[in-house]
Each structure stands twice: as C-alpha cells, then as structure tokens.
XYZ file of N, CA and C in Angstrom:
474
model
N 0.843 -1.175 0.000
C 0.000 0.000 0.000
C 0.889 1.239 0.000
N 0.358 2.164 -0.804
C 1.696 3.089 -0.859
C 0.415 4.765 -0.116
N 1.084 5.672 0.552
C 0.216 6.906 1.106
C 0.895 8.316 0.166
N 0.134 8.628 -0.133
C 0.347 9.867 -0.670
C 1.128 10.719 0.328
N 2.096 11.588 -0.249
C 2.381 12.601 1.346
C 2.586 13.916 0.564
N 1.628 14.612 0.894
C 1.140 16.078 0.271
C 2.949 16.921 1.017
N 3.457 17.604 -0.053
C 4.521 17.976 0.184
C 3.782 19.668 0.905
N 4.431 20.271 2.044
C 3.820 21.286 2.647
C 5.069 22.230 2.861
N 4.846 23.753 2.731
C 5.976 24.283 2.739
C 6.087 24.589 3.995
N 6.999 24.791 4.973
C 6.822 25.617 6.395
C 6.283 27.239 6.083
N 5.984 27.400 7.748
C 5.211 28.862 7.229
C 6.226 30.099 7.137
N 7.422 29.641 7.608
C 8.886 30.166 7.388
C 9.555 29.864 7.146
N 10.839 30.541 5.823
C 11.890 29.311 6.085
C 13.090 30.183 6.083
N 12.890 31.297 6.880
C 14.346 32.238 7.165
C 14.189 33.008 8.777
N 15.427 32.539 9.149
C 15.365 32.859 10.237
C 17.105 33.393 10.782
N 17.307 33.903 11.468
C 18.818 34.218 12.579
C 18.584 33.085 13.480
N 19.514 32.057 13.588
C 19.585 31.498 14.510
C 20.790 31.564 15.144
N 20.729 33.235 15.736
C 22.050 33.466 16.103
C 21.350 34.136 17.610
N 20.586 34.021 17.888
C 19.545 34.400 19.320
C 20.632 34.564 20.410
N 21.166 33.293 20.792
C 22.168 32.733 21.833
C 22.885 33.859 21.968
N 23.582 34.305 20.839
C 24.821 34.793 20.900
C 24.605 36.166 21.564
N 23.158 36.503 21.296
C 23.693 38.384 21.815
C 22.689 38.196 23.396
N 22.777 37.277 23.897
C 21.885 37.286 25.261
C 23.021 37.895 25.971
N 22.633 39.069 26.887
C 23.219 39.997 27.695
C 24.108 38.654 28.869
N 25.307 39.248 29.434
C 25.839 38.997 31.064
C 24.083 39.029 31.415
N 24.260 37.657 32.843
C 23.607 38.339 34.055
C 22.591 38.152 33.971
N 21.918 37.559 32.464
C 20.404 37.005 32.410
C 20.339 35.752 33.671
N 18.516 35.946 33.759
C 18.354 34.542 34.605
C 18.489 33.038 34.046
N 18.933 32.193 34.740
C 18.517 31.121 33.631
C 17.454 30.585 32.869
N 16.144 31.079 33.359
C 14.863 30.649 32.791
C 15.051 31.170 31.501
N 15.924 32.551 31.840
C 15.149 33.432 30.301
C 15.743 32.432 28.968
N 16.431 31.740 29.017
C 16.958 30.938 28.062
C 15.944 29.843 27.253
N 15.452 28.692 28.050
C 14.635 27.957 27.582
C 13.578 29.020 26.943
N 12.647 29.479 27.700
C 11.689 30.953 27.263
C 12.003 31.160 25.829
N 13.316 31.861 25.654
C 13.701 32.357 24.745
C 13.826 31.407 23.243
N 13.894 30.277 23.588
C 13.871 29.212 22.923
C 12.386 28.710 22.344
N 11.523 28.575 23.355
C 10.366 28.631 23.734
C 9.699 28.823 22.294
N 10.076 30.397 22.371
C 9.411 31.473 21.425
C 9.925 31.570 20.528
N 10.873 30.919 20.154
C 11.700 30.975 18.782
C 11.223 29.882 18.235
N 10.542 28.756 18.896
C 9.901 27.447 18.415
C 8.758 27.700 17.655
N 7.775 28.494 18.801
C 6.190 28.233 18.232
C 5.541 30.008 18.043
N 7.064 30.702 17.101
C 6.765 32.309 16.452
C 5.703 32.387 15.001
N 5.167 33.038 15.149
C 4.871 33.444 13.547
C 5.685 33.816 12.793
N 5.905 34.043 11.201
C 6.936 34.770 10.815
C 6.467 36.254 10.836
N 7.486 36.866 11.355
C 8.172 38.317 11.571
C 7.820 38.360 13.188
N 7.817 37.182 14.093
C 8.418 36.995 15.494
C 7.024 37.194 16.184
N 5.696 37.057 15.279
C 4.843 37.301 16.563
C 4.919 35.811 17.351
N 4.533 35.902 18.609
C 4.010 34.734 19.465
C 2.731 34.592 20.312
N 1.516 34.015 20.107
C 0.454 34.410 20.581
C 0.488 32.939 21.888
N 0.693 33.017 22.953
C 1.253 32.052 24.138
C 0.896 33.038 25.292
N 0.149 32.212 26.709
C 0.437 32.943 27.515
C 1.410 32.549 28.586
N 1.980 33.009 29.987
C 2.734 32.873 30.585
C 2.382 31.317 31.066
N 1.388 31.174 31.321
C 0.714 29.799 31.968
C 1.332 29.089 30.781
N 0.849 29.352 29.881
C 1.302 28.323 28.812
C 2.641 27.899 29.021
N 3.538 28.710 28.444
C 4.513 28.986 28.581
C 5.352 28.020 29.988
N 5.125 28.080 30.534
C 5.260 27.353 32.317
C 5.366 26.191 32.179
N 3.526 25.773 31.738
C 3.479 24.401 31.911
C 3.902 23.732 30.646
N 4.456 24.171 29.495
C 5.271 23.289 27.933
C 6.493 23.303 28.777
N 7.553 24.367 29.418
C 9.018 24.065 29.566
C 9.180 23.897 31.068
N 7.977 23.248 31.826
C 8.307 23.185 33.445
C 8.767 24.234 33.895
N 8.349 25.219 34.014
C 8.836 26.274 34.937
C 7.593 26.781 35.373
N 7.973 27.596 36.969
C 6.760 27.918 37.196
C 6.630 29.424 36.460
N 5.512 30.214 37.445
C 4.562 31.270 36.367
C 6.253 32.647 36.835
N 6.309 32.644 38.241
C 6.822 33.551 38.528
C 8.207 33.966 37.504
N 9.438 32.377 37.582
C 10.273 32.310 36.398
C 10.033 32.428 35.597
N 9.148 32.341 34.936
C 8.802 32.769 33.171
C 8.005 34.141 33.573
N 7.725 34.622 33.916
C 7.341 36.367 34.549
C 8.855 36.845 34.387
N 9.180 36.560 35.566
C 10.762 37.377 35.347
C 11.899 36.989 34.155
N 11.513 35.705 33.540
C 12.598 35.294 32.436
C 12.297 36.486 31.579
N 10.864 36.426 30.968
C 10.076 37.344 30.145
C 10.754 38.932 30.596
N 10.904 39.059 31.903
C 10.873 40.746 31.834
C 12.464 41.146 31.429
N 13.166 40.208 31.640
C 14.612 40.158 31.435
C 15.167 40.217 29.824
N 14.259 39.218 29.085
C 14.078 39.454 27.960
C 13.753 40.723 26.830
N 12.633 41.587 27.803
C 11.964 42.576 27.208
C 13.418 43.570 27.930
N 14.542 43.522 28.945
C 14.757 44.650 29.240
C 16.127 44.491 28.358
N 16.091 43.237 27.472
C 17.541 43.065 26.734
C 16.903 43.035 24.795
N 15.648 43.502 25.150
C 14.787 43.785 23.779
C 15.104 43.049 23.085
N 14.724 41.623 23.432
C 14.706 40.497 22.655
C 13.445 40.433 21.953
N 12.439 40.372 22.954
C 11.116 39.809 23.195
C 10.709 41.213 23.524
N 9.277 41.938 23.046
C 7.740 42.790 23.779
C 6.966 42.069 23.691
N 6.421 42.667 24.578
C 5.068 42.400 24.712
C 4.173 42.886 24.053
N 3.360 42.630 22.996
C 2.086 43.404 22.501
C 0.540 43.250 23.300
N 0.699 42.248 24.353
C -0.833 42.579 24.837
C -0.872 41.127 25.674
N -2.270 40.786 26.090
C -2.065 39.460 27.215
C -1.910 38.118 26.004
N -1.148 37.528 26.204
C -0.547 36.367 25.559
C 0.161 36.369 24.039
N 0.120 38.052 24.119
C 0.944 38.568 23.104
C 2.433 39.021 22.656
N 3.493 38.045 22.264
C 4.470 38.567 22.273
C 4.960 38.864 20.595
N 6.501 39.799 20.850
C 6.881 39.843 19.216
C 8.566 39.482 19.590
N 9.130 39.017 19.241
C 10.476 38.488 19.161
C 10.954 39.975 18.191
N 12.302 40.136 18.190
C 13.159 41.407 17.875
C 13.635 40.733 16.223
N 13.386 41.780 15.211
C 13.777 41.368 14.265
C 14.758 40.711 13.677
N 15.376 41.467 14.633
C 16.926 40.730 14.843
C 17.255 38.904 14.847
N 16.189 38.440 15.730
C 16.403 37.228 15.784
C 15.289 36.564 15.202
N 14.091 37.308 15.076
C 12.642 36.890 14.128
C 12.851 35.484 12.700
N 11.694 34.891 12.914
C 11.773 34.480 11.424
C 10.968 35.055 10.177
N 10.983 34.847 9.235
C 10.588 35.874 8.586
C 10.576 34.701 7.566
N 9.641 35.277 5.979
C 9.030 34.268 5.207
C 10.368 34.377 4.162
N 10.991 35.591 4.445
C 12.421 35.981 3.333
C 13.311 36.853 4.023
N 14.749 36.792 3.189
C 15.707 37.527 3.483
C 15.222 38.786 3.790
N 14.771 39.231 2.620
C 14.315 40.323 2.279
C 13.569 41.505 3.560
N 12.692 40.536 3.823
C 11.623 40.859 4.890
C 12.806 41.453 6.232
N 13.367 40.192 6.567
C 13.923 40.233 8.004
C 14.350 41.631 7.484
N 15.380 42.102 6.519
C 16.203 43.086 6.427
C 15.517 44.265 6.386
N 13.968 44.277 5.936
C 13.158 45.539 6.030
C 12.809 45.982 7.231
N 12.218 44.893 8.104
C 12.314 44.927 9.681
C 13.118 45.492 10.258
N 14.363 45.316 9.865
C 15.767 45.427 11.043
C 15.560 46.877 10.920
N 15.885 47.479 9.393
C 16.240 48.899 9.077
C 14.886 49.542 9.523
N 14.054 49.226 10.206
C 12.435 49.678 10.499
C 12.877 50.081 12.034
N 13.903 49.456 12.618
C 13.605 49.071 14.068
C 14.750 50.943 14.671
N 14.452 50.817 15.731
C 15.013 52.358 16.701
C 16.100 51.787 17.129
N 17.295 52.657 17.241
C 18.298 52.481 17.747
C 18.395 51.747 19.055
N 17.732 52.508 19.947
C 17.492 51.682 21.229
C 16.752 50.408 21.196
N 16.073 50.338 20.329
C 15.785 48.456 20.459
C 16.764 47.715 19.650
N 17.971 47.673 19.136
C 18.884 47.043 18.778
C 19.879 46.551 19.815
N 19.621 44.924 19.979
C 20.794 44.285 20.991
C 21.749 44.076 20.114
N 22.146 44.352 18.838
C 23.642 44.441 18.661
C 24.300 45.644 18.469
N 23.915 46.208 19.498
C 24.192 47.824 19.606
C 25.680 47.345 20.545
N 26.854 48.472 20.115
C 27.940 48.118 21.151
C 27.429 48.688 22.973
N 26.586 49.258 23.007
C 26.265 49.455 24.279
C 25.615 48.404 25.134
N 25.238 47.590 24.233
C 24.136 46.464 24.625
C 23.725 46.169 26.095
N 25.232 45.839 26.448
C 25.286 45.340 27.350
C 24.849 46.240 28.233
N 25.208 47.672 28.642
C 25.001 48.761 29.560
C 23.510 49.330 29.454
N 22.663 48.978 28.245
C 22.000 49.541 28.170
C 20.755 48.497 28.892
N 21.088 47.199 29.134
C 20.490 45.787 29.253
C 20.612 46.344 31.194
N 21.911 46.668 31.544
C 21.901 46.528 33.196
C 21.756 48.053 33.485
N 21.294 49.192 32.915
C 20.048 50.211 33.045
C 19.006 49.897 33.131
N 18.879 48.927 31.998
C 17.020 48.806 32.261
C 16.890 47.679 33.853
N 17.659 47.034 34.012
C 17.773 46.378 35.603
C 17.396 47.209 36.400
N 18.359 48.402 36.578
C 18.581 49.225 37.838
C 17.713 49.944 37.858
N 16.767 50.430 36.199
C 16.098 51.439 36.598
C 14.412 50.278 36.636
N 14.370 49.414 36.730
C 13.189 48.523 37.210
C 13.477 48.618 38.745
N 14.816 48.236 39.106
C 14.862 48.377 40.656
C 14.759 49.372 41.263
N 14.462 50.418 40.665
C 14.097 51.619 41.666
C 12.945 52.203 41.858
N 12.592 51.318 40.570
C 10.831 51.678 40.468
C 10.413 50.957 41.747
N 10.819 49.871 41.712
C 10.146 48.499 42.886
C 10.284 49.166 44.043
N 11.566 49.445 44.451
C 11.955 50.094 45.727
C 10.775 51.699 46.062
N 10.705 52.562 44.720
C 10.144 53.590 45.338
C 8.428 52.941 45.485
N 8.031 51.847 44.997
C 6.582 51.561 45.461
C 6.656 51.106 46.480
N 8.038 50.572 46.704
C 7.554 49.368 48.124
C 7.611 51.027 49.266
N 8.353 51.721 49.190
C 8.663 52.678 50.011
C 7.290 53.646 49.978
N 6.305 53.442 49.099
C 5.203 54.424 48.789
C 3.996 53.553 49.853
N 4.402 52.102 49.811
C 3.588 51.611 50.686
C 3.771 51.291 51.429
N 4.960 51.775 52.192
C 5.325 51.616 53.009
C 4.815 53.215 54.332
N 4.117 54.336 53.627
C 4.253 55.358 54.316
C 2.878 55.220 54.891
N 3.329 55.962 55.930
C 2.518 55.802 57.002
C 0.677 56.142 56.512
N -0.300 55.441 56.623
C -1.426 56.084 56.153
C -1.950 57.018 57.346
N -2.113 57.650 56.707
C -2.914 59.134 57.485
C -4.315 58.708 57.866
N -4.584 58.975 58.979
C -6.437 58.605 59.656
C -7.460 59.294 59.120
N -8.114 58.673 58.653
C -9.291 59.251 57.965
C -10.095 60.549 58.633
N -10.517 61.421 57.707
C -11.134 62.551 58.517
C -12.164 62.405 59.095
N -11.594 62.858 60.481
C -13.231 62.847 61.471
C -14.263 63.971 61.140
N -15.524 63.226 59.668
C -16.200 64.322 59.709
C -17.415 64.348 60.770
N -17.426 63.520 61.882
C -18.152 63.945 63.034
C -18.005 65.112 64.074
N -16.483 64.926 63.769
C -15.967 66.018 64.931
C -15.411 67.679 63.739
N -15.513 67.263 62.945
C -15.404 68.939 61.893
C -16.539 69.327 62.138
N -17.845 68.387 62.602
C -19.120 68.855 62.403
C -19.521 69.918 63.622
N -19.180 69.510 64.711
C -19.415 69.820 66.019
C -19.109 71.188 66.324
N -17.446 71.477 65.315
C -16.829 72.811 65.535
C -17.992 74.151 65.201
C-alpha cells in the first residue's frame, strides 16, 4: 500500500539562529529555555500568541520564572510584549518568510531596540537598575505611614 504525502511548505523558512549569541551577562537562567520557547512556536516576523501559563506548563517552569525570564528578555529587547498572551520576538532574531523581509524589519527598528548595539550590554543593566528603583520607590510608597481618615463627626461639632 503506498500513502500519498502532500509535500507542505513551512510557514517560514528564514530565520537568525544566532539568538544565543547576543543574550546579555547576568540574564536569569529561565530566560533561556523561554527564549527558545518562542523561537519554536513564532509566527513569521516573530509574533508569538502564548500565555505565561502556557509557557510554564510546555518548559516546566513555574509562572513567577517565566514572569521574570520574560521581563529580562523585554529589558535586553529580545522579546515585547504586545498585549495578554501577546508577544513579538526582535527582528533581529525573528523568522521571517524571506531575506528580504527580516532586512526591512531590522532597518524599520530604533536604535534603542537594537541588541547588537555596542552598548548592549550597559544599556540591558540600566534597564535592571532602573526597574529596581521603580520596585523600591513603590515598596517605600507603601510603606508610608497612612494618614487617619477625617473625622467628619468632629469637623461637624466645631
């Protein structure tokens, strides 16, 4: 018995599989698999429609590690976010249906979202420090003392 096998093209067949190479010092280790993750199951020109749950339970990790792999990612502008279970991979490492394409992308993209920028690296442990100060000035915002609600019984009396 012989089966027919309908020849099918992939829905991409150009890609950088040079991802690895420009991951910043100092990433977590999650962000790696993640990063992999999304280079597996992208659209071409890097969308990824996955949510974090997802995400978790395909590469065993829990929600929090793939939260922070993800934010590590976005602060080394690999990976954005476009919305809830919405991501876009950086043209840079995107697949794309042609040469062509990726290269229209790249020259599309802002200086500051380029990780093969020679700053890369400095510009990757800014976006760290300046997440950590955000955290610190909320925790310190809730941390202040709350003020007692106004006694409008006793304003009344005056």
């Amino acid at each position: 018995m012989t089966t027919a096998v309908e020849h099918m093209a992939p829905e991409y067949v150009w890609t950088a599989n040079n991802a690895l190479v420009f991951t910043p010092r100092g990433m977590p280790p999650a962000a790696y698999p993640i990063l992999l993750h999304l280079l597996g199951r992208q659209e071409p020109s890097g969308r990824c429609l996955v949510t974090q749950g997802t995400i978790a339970a395909e590469i065993g990790l829990t929600r929090p590690k793939v939260t922070r792999g993800l934010q590590h990612l976005a602060f080394a502008r690999m990976v954005w976010k476009e919305g809830n279970g919405a991501y876009r991979l950086s043209p840079l490492i995107a697949g794309f249906r042609t040469p062509a394409e990726q290269l229209q992308a790249i020259e599309a993209m802002h200086d500051e979202d380029r990780f093969d920028h020679p700053d890369f690296q400095e510009r990757y442990e800014q976006q760290i420090e300046q997440h950590e100060q955000e955290k610190r000035a909320k925790a310190a915002h809730r941390q202040k003392a709350v003020e007692p609600p106004i006694d409008l019984a006793a304003r009344r009396r005056r």
